[in-house]
mmCIF file of C-alpha atoms in Angstrom:
data_model
loop_
_atom_site.group_PDB
_atom_site.id
_atom_site.type_symbol
_atom_site.label_atom_id
_atom_site.label_comp_id
_atom_site.label_asym_id
_atom_site.label_seq_id
_atom_site.Cartn_x
_atom_site.Cartn_y
_atom_site.Cartn_z
ATOM 1 C CA MET A 1 88.856 37.382 62.219
ATOM 2 C CA GLN A 2 92.444 37.146 61.020
ATOM 3 C CA ARG A 3 92.376 33.384 61.603
ATOM 4 C CA ARG A 4 89.224 33.053 59.513
ATOM 5 C CA LEU A 5 90.779 35.048 56.685
ATOM 6 C CA LEU A 6 93.873 32.850 56.807
ATOM 7 C CA ILE A 7 91.781 29.670 56.651
ATOM 8 C CA ALA A 8 89.734 31.062 53.733
ATOM 9 C CA THR A 9 92.902 31.963 51.851
ATOM 10 C CA ILE A 10 94.359 28.476 52.360
ATOM 11 C CA LEU A 11 91.129 26.846 51.188
ATOM 12 C CA ALA A 12 90.947 29.097 48.144
ATOM 13 C CA ALA A 13 94.576 28.552 47.109
ATOM 14 C CA PRO A 14 94.006 25.320 45.134
ATOM 15 C CA ALA A 15 91.210 26.933 43.108
ATOM 16 C CA ILE A 16 93.363 29.980 42.370
ATOM 17 C CA ALA A 17 96.243 27.734 41.302
ATOM 18 C CA ARG A 18 93.959 25.758 39.014
ATOM 19 C CA ALA A 19 92.698 28.977 37.384
ATOM 20 C CA GLN A 20 96.237 30.185 36.834
ATOM 21 C CA THR A 21 97.380 26.902 35.301
ATOM 22 C CA GLN A 22 94.292 26.266 33.191
ATOM 23 C CA PRO A 23 95.334 25.984 29.538
ATOM 24 C CA LEU A 24 94.374 28.667 27.085
ATOM 25 C CA ARG A 25 92.097 27.134 24.457
ATOM 26 C CA LEU A 26 92.731 28.549 21.004
ATOM 27 C CA ILE A 27 89.818 27.581 18.780
ATOM 28 C CA VAL A 28 90.694 27.215 15.100
ATOM 29 C CA PRO A 29 87.385 27.177 13.198
ATOM 30 C CA ALA A 30 88.782 24.993 10.410
ATOM 31 C CA PRO A 31 90.234 21.504 9.929
ATOM 32 C CA PRO A 32 94.003 20.963 10.216
ATOM 33 C CA GLY A 33 96.059 21.902 7.183
ATOM 34 C CA GLY A 34 94.477 25.187 6.126
ATOM 35 C CA SER A 35 95.859 28.700 6.488
ATOM 36 C CA THR A 36 94.167 29.375 9.842
ATOM 37 C CA ASP A 37 95.588 26.212 11.349
ATOM 38 C CA ILE A 38 99.065 26.904 9.951
ATOM 39 C CA LEU A 39 99.151 30.374 11.514
ATOM 40 C CA ALA A 40 97.915 29.127 14.882
ATOM 41 C CA ARG A 41 100.596 26.469 15.146
ATOM 42 C CA ILE A 42 103.345 28.894 14.168
ATOM 43 C CA LEU A 43 102.453 31.211 17.063
ATOM 44 C CA VAL A 44 101.342 29.040 19.977
ATOM 45 C CA GLU A 45 104.751 28.032 21.338
ATOM 46 C CA ARG A 46 106.081 31.583 21.661
ATOM 47 C CA ALA A 47 102.789 32.938 22.957
ATOM 48 C CA SER A 48 102.566 30.155 25.518
ATOM 49 C CA ALA A 49 106.028 30.977 26.840
ATOM 50 C CA THR A 50 105.133 34.653 27.203
ATOM 51 C CA LEU A 51 101.841 33.936 28.945
ATOM 52 C CA GLY A 52 103.306 31.254 31.190
ATOM 53 C CA GLN A 53 100.281 29.194 30.221
ATOM 54 C CA ALA A 54 99.853 26.168 27.981
ATOM 55 C CA VAL A 55 98.009 26.910 24.746
ATOM 56 C CA VAL A 56 95.894 24.124 23.281
ATOM 57 C CA VAL A 57 94.783 24.328 19.646
ATOM 58 C CA ASP A 58 91.188 23.150 19.282
ATOM 59 C CA ASN A 59 90.264 22.525 15.621
ATOM 60 C CA ARG A 60 86.532 22.891 15.098
ATOM 61 C CA GLY A 61 85.867 23.014 11.379
ATOM 62 C CA GLY A 62 82.620 22.962 9.471
ATOM 63 C CA ALA A 63 79.787 25.238 8.344
ATOM 64 C CA GLY A 64 82.096 27.961 7.100
ATOM 65 C CA GLY A 65 83.677 28.354 10.508
ATOM 66 C CA ILE A 66 80.327 28.786 12.253
ATOM 67 C CA ILE A 67 80.686 25.682 14.447
ATOM 68 C CA GLY A 68 83.959 26.811 15.974
ATOM 69 C CA THR A 69 82.983 30.464 16.133
ATOM 70 C CA GLU A 70 79.732 29.724 17.924
ATOM 71 C CA ALA A 71 81.677 27.646 20.462
ATOM 72 C CA ALA A 72 83.938 30.643 21.084
ATOM 73 C CA ALA A 73 81.003 33.026 21.406
ATOM 74 C CA ARG A 74 79.385 30.760 24.012
ATOM 75 C CA ALA A 75 82.599 30.138 25.984
ATOM 76 C CA ALA A 76 83.049 31.537 29.468
ATOM 77 C CA ALA A 77 84.378 35.094 29.462
ATOM 78 C CA ASP A 78 87.265 34.147 31.744
ATOM 79 C CA GLY A 79 90.004 34.846 29.205
ATOM 80 C CA ASN A 80 90.907 31.184 28.790
ATOM 81 C CA THR A 81 89.206 30.721 25.414
ATOM 82 C CA ILE A 82 89.981 32.712 22.280
ATOM 83 C CA ILE A 83 89.469 32.103 18.596
ATOM 84 C CA LEU A 84 91.671 32.670 15.573
ATOM 85 C CA GLY A 85 89.015 34.099 13.286
ATOM 86 C CA HIS A 86 89.210 35.497 9.783
ATOM 87 C CA ASN A 87 87.324 37.533 7.222
ATOM 88 C CA GLN A 88 84.624 34.885 6.836
ATOM 89 C CA THR A 89 83.963 33.992 10.461
ATOM 90 C CA HIS A 90 84.028 37.602 11.662
ATOM 91 C CA ALA A 91 82.811 39.597 8.662
ATOM 92 C CA SER A 92 81.177 37.949 5.640
ATOM 93 C CA ASN A 93 79.227 35.311 7.592
ATOM 94 C CA GLN A 94 77.131 38.113 9.024
ATOM 95 C CA TRP A 95 75.611 38.582 5.555
ATOM 96 C CA MET A 96 76.117 35.245 3.782
ATOM 97 C CA ALA A 97 75.026 32.788 6.487
ATOM 98 C CA ARG A 98 71.401 32.082 7.296
ATOM 99 C CA ASN A 99 70.383 32.251 10.962
ATOM 100 C CA LEU A 100 73.889 32.984 12.212
ATOM 101 C CA PRO A 101 73.989 31.976 15.910
ATOM 102 C CA TYR A 102 76.269 34.849 16.881
ATOM 103 C CA ASN A 103 76.897 38.451 15.861
ATOM 104 C CA VAL A 104 80.335 39.095 14.400
ATOM 105 C CA ILE A 105 80.612 42.425 16.229
ATOM 106 C CA GLU A 106 78.488 42.140 19.366
ATOM 107 C CA SER A 107 79.539 38.629 20.441
ATOM 108 C CA PHE A 108 83.306 39.243 20.543
ATOM 109 C CA SER A 109 86.088 41.496 21.725
ATOM 110 C CA PRO A 110 88.845 41.956 19.102
ATOM 111 C CA VAL A 111 92.244 41.015 20.505
ATOM 112 C CA ALA A 112 94.752 41.393 17.673
ATOM 113 C CA ARG A 113 94.985 41.262 13.909
ATOM 114 C CA LEU A 114 97.885 39.008 13.020
ATOM 115 C CA ALA A 115 98.270 38.525 9.306
ATOM 116 C CA THR A 116 96.879 38.915 5.834
ATOM 117 C CA VAL A 117 97.325 36.523 2.948
ATOM 118 C CA HIS A 118 96.907 36.699 -0.787
ATOM 119 C CA HIS A 119 94.666 34.389 -2.750
ATOM 120 C CA ALA A 120 96.112 32.333 -5.593
ATOM 121 C CA THR A 121 94.420 30.359 -8.344
ATOM 122 C CA VAL A 122 95.818 26.828 -8.518
ATOM 123 C CA VAL A 123 95.162 23.835 -10.745
ATOM 124 C CA PRO A 124 96.278 20.177 -10.587
ATOM 125 C CA ALA A 125 99.850 19.597 -11.705
ATOM 126 C CA ASN A 126 98.678 17.774 -14.835
ATOM 127 C CA SER A 127 96.099 20.395 -15.838
ATOM 128 C CA HIS A 128 96.027 21.589 -19.446
ATOM 129 C CA ALA A 129 95.721 25.169 -18.160
ATOM 130 C CA ARG A 130 99.127 26.845 -18.146
ATOM 131 C CA ASN A 131 97.821 30.329 -17.342
ATOM 132 C CA MET A 132 94.590 32.143 -16.520
ATOM 133 C CA ALA A 133 93.709 32.565 -20.199
ATOM 134 C CA GLY A 134 94.071 28.827 -20.664
ATOM 135 C CA LEU A 135 91.832 28.177 -17.662
ATOM 136 C CA ILE A 136 89.182 30.474 -19.101
ATOM 137 C CA GLU A 137 89.292 28.600 -22.391
ATOM 138 C CA MET A 138 88.784 25.335 -20.523
ATOM 139 C CA GLY A 139 85.467 26.660 -19.235
ATOM 140 C CA ARG A 140 84.224 27.825 -22.593
ATOM 141 C CA GLY A 141 83.259 26.106 -25.786
ATOM 142 C CA GLY A 142 80.744 23.736 -24.254
ATOM 143 C CA ARG A 143 82.944 22.229 -21.555
ATOM 144 C CA ARG A 144 81.973 22.617 -17.927
ATOM 145 C CA VAL A 145 84.785 22.892 -15.390
ATOM 146 C CA SER A 146 84.601 22.546 -11.621
ATOM 147 C CA TYR A 147 86.099 24.657 -8.894
ATOM 148 C CA ALA A 148 86.594 24.024 -5.197
ATOM 149 C CA SER A 149 85.994 26.373 -2.312
ATOM 150 C CA SER A 150 86.747 26.040 1.381
ATOM 151 C CA GLN A 151 83.012 26.534 2.003
ATOM 152 C CA ALA A 152 80.011 28.026 0.280
ATOM 153 C CA GLY A 153 80.032 31.738 1.026
ATOM 154 C CA SER A 154 83.763 31.827 1.755
ATOM 155 C CA ALA A 155 86.159 34.303 0.158
ATOM 156 C CA SER A 156 87.450 31.507 -2.095
ATOM 157 C CA HIS A 157 83.893 30.963 -3.324
ATOM 158 C CA VAL A 158 83.102 34.643 -3.880
ATOM 159 C CA ILE A 159 86.363 35.349 -5.719
ATOM 160 C CA ALA A 160 86.094 32.250 -7.922
ATOM 161 C CA GLU A 161 82.430 32.828 -8.749
ATOM 162 C CA THR A 162 83.180 36.432 -9.697
ATOM 163 C CA PHE A 163 85.955 35.136 -11.965
ATOM 164 C CA VAL A 164 83.621 32.581 -13.568
ATOM 165 C CA ARG A 165 80.876 35.116 -14.219
ATOM 166 C CA ARG A 166 83.112 37.834 -15.575
ATOM 167 C CA SER A 167 84.984 35.365 -17.803
ATOM 168 C CA GLY A 168 81.874 33.779 -19.268
ATOM 169 C CA MET A 169 82.840 30.293 -18.119
ATOM 170 C CA ASP A 170 80.585 27.304 -17.570
ATOM 171 C CA ALA A 171 81.611 26.085 -14.137
ATOM 172 C CA VAL A 172 80.164 24.174 -11.210
ATOM 173 C CA HIS A 173 80.983 25.003 -7.606
ATOM 174 C CA VAL A 174 82.170 22.183 -5.310
ATOM 175 C CA PRO A 175 82.178 23.339 -1.655
ATOM 176 C CA TYR A 176 84.311 21.630 1.015
ATOM 177 C CA ARG A 177 84.570 21.761 4.784
ATOM 178 C CA GLY A 178 87.780 23.753 4.950
ATOM 179 C CA GLY A 179 90.836 24.635 2.920
ATOM 180 C CA GLY A 180 92.663 21.383 3.648
ATOM 181 C CA PRO A 181 90.104 19.055 2.013
ATOM 182 C CA ALA A 182 89.622 21.451 -0.919
ATOM 183 C CA THR A 183 93.359 21.498 -1.523
ATOM 184 C CA GLN A 184 93.652 17.719 -1.339
ATOM 185 C CA ASP A 185 90.993 17.210 -4.004
ATOM 186 C CA THR A 186 92.608 19.827 -6.240
ATOM 187 C CA VAL A 187 95.911 17.958 -6.004
ATOM 188 C CA ALA A 188 94.070 14.730 -6.861
ATOM 189 C CA GLY A 189 92.402 16.303 -9.902
ATOM 190 C CA VAL A 190 88.888 15.899 -8.542
ATOM 191 C CA VAL A 191 88.260 19.580 -9.364
ATOM 192 C CA ASP A 192 89.738 21.756 -12.100
ATOM 193 C CA PHE A 193 90.786 24.773 -10.065
ATOM 194 C CA TYR A 194 90.723 26.330 -6.620
ATOM 195 C CA VAL A 195 91.150 29.926 -5.443
ATOM 196 C CA SER A 196 93.069 29.313 -2.235
ATOM 197 C CA THR A 197 94.851 31.375 0.339
ATOM 198 C CA TRP A 198 98.542 31.274 -0.560
ATOM 199 C CA PRO A 199 99.740 29.658 2.713
ATOM 200 C CA GLY A 200 97.423 26.712 2.114
ATOM 201 C CA VAL A 201 99.058 25.807 -1.209
ATOM 202 C CA VAL A 202 102.526 27.385 -1.323
ATOM 203 C CA THR A 203 104.352 24.207 -0.247
ATOM 204 C CA LEU A 204 102.469 22.090 -2.775
ATOM 205 C CA VAL A 205 103.252 24.599 -5.523
ATOM 206 C CA ARG A 206 106.899 24.582 -4.502
ATOM 207 C CA GLU A 207 106.906 20.768 -4.617
ATOM 208 C CA GLY A 208 105.238 20.715 -8.038
ATOM 209 C CA ARG A 209 102.074 18.995 -6.834
ATOM 210 C CA LEU A 210 99.962 22.014 -7.780
ATOM 211 C CA ARG A 211 100.441 24.666 -10.466
ATOM 212 C CA ALA A 212 99.728 28.287 -9.555
ATOM 213 C CA LEU A 213 98.368 30.470 -12.359
ATOM 214 C CA SER A 214 98.123 33.867 -10.636
ATOM 215 C CA ILE A 215 98.305 35.494 -7.209
ATOM 216 C CA GLY A 216 96.441 38.531 -5.885
ATOM 217 C CA ALA A 217 99.501 40.510 -4.843
ATOM 218 C CA ALA A 218 100.606 43.994 -5.854
ATOM 219 C CA GLN A 219 103.889 42.595 -7.155
ATOM 220 C CA ARG A 220 105.408 39.196 -7.821
ATOM 221 C CA VAL A 221 106.157 37.075 -4.782
ATOM 222 C CA PRO A 222 109.813 36.421 -3.856
ATOM 223 C CA GLY A 223 110.745 32.849 -4.640
ATOM 224 C CA PHE A 224 107.978 32.611 -7.265
ATOM 225 C CA LEU A 225 108.989 35.282 -9.741
ATOM 226 C CA ASP A 226 107.485 33.322 -12.646
ATOM 227 C CA LEU A 227 104.042 33.554 -11.039
ATOM 228 C CA PRO A 228 102.110 36.543 -12.451
ATOM 229 C CA THR A 229 99.952 38.774 -10.331
ATOM 230 C CA THR A 230 96.220 38.857 -10.986
ATOM 231 C CA ALA A 231 96.668 42.249 -12.667
ATOM 232 C CA GLU A 232 99.316 40.841 -14.988
ATOM 233 C CA ALA A 233 97.071 37.866 -15.731
ATOM 234 C CA GLY A 234 94.195 40.115 -16.743
ATOM 235 C CA VAL A 235 91.985 39.404 -13.706
ATOM 236 C CA PRO A 236 92.738 42.304 -11.320
ATOM 237 C CA PHE A 237 89.338 41.940 -9.594
ATOM 238 C CA MET A 238 90.616 38.708 -8.012
ATOM 239 C CA ALA A 239 93.081 40.586 -5.784
ATOM 240 C CA VAL A 240 91.159 40.198 -2.498
ATOM 241 C CA ASP A 241 93.255 39.468 0.597
ATOM 242 C CA ALA A 242 92.153 37.324 3.511
ATOM 243 C CA TRP A 243 92.955 38.367 7.091
ATOM 244 C CA PHE A 244 93.348 36.552 10.386
ATOM 245 C CA GLY A 245 92.945 37.799 13.931
ATOM 246 C CA LEU A 246 92.254 36.795 17.494
ATOM 247 C CA PHE A 247 88.943 37.382 19.245
ATOM 248 C CA ALA A 248 87.789 36.746 22.806
ATOM 249 C CA PRO A 249 84.195 36.220 23.895
ATOM 250 C CA ARG A 250 82.519 39.503 24.748
ATOM 251 C CA GLY A 251 82.951 40.333 28.424
ATOM 252 C CA VAL A 252 86.574 39.260 28.882
ATOM 253 C CA ASP A 253 88.433 41.692 31.127
ATOM 254 C CA ALA A 254 90.185 44.457 29.167
ATOM 255 C CA ALA A 255 93.488 43.809 30.930
ATOM 256 C CA ARG A 256 93.346 40.153 29.879
ATOM 257 C CA VAL A 257 92.579 41.169 26.284
ATOM 258 C CA THR A 258 95.631 43.436 26.330
ATOM 259 C CA ARG A 259 97.799 40.670 27.776
ATOM 260 C CA LEU A 260 96.694 38.199 25.103
ATOM 261 C CA SER A 261 97.257 40.764 22.380
ATOM 262 C CA GLU A 262 100.766 41.518 23.574
ATOM 263 C CA ALA A 263 101.655 37.821 23.845
ATOM 264 C CA PHE A 264 100.561 36.877 20.336
ATOM 265 C CA LEU A 265 101.786 40.038 18.638
ATOM 266 C CA GLY A 266 105.076 39.562 20.455
ATOM 267 C CA ALA A 267 105.258 36.008 19.154
ATOM 268 C CA LEU A 268 104.612 37.247 15.616
ATOM 269 C CA ALA A 269 107.410 39.828 15.952
ATOM 270 C CA GLN A 270 110.072 37.260 16.827
ATOM 271 C CA PRO A 271 112.496 36.878 13.867
ATOM 272 C CA GLU A 272 112.260 33.085 13.795
ATOM 273 C CA THR A 273 108.474 33.127 13.968
ATOM 274 C CA ALA A 274 108.218 35.896 11.383
ATOM 275 C CA GLU A 275 110.419 33.878 9.021
ATOM 276 C CA ARG A 276 108.240 30.802 9.422
ATOM 277 C CA ALA A 277 105.156 32.875 8.727
ATOM 278 C CA ALA A 278 106.709 34.417 5.626
ATOM 279 C CA GLN A 279 107.806 31.005 4.349
ATOM 280 C CA ALA A 280 104.196 29.876 4.742
ATOM 281 C CA GLY A 281 102.984 32.800 2.626
ATOM 282 C CA LEU A 282 101.601 34.878 5.500
ATOM 283 C CA ASN A 283 102.048 38.651 5.550
ATOM 284 C CA ALA A 284 102.488 39.963 9.083
ATOM 285 C CA ALA A 285 99.900 42.702 9.677
ATOM 286 C CA PRO A 286 99.854 43.447 13.423
ATOM 287 C CA MET A 287 97.107 45.501 15.009
ATOM 288 C CA GLY A 288 96.203 45.969 18.654
ATOM 289 C CA PRO A 289 92.644 45.711 20.005
ATOM 290 C CA ALA A 290 91.408 49.241 19.184
ATOM 291 C CA ASP A 291 92.779 49.403 15.642
ATOM 292 C CA PHE A 292 91.636 45.871 14.939
ATOM 293 C CA ALA A 293 88.103 46.695 16.099
ATOM 294 C CA ALA A 294 87.927 49.616 13.652
ATOM 295 C CA PHE A 295 89.360 47.484 10.865
ATOM 296 C CA GLN A 296 86.853 44.694 11.495
ATOM 297 C CA LEU A 297 83.921 47.101 11.384
ATOM 298 C CA ALA A 298 85.067 48.394 7.995
ATOM 299 C CA GLU A 299 85.440 44.827 6.721
ATOM 300 C CA VAL A 300 81.935 43.898 7.865
ATOM 301 C CA ARG A 301 80.585 46.806 5.810
ATOM 302 C CA ARG A 302 82.722 45.855 2.778
ATOM 303 C CA TRP A 303 81.487 42.264 2.829
ATOM 304 C CA GLN A 304 77.920 43.454 3.108
ATOM 305 C CA GLU A 305 78.414 45.193 -0.240
ATOM 306 C CA MET A 306 79.995 42.065 -1.783
ATOM 307 C CA ALA A 307 77.178 39.854 -0.510
ATOM 308 C CA THR A 308 74.621 42.177 -2.049
ATOM 309 C CA LEU A 309 76.521 42.223 -5.358
ATOM 310 C CA THR A 310 77.001 38.450 -5.765
ATOM 311 C CA GLY A 311 73.892 37.190 -4.004
ATOM 312 C CA ILE A 312 75.934 34.258 -2.659
ATOM 313 C CA MET A 313 74.650 32.569 0.470
ATOM 314 C CA MET A 314 76.105 29.674 2.438
ATOM 315 C CA GLU A 315 74.433 26.351 1.693
#
């Protein structure tokens, strides 16, 4: 009997080794260049070192994050696939997407909230709009302006459409497949303005390739003290933060969820990593699995109210 157990252990050893060395797939449900992708790439090196496991970023953009999020929901619950979701993929899509192929609550186990970010209204560098009042005037008086969003039904869409309606502007919505493409066309002047997450545009604003008109923060942002807050600009209703967090497919072992949470939150807490995140416009907002689960549930309810109010649906 002992000999048989020994032989079975030897035969099983390669499979065990493969499981232990299998890379962790971190799905980013957006194209490269947007805020979600930026955050993922800031954290993976430190988290990988803590886990003793390679972390591979898998960008799967499109359909408001549904393509990548569905892939995560359908992944094996072995703890080797997680997703860096956000307020759209794991809250508002439940109400603004038709025939959603997953449930934002029931299909996932929350791992960790990582960060929040402010939204900023940006225009091309050569825009005639120097402030929010100037942008409003551009959309009045018989002229139609255009605005980008990272996707129909996204926070950037909802915030911008609320702004347009409340300001009495004539504007057309131009949806994109992610923050990166929307930003690129704003820089090129294809659209007149874009309500973007701050990390997705901060470098371009700093370089003078985009002009920021307001930011949804409680106070002015260090390094950009000339940039007014949305309250100062007369549009306080535009102060809606985005959030980012890790989720595992439902059924992943609780101990593995805890391990993943500790690794990524530990990476976020490192001074060098925290500085990189801050420079990118990300506000560290750590939460463990239980607190994050409660937070997500509250956000799902909040976005249900916003979906009912605006009537916006993903195209």
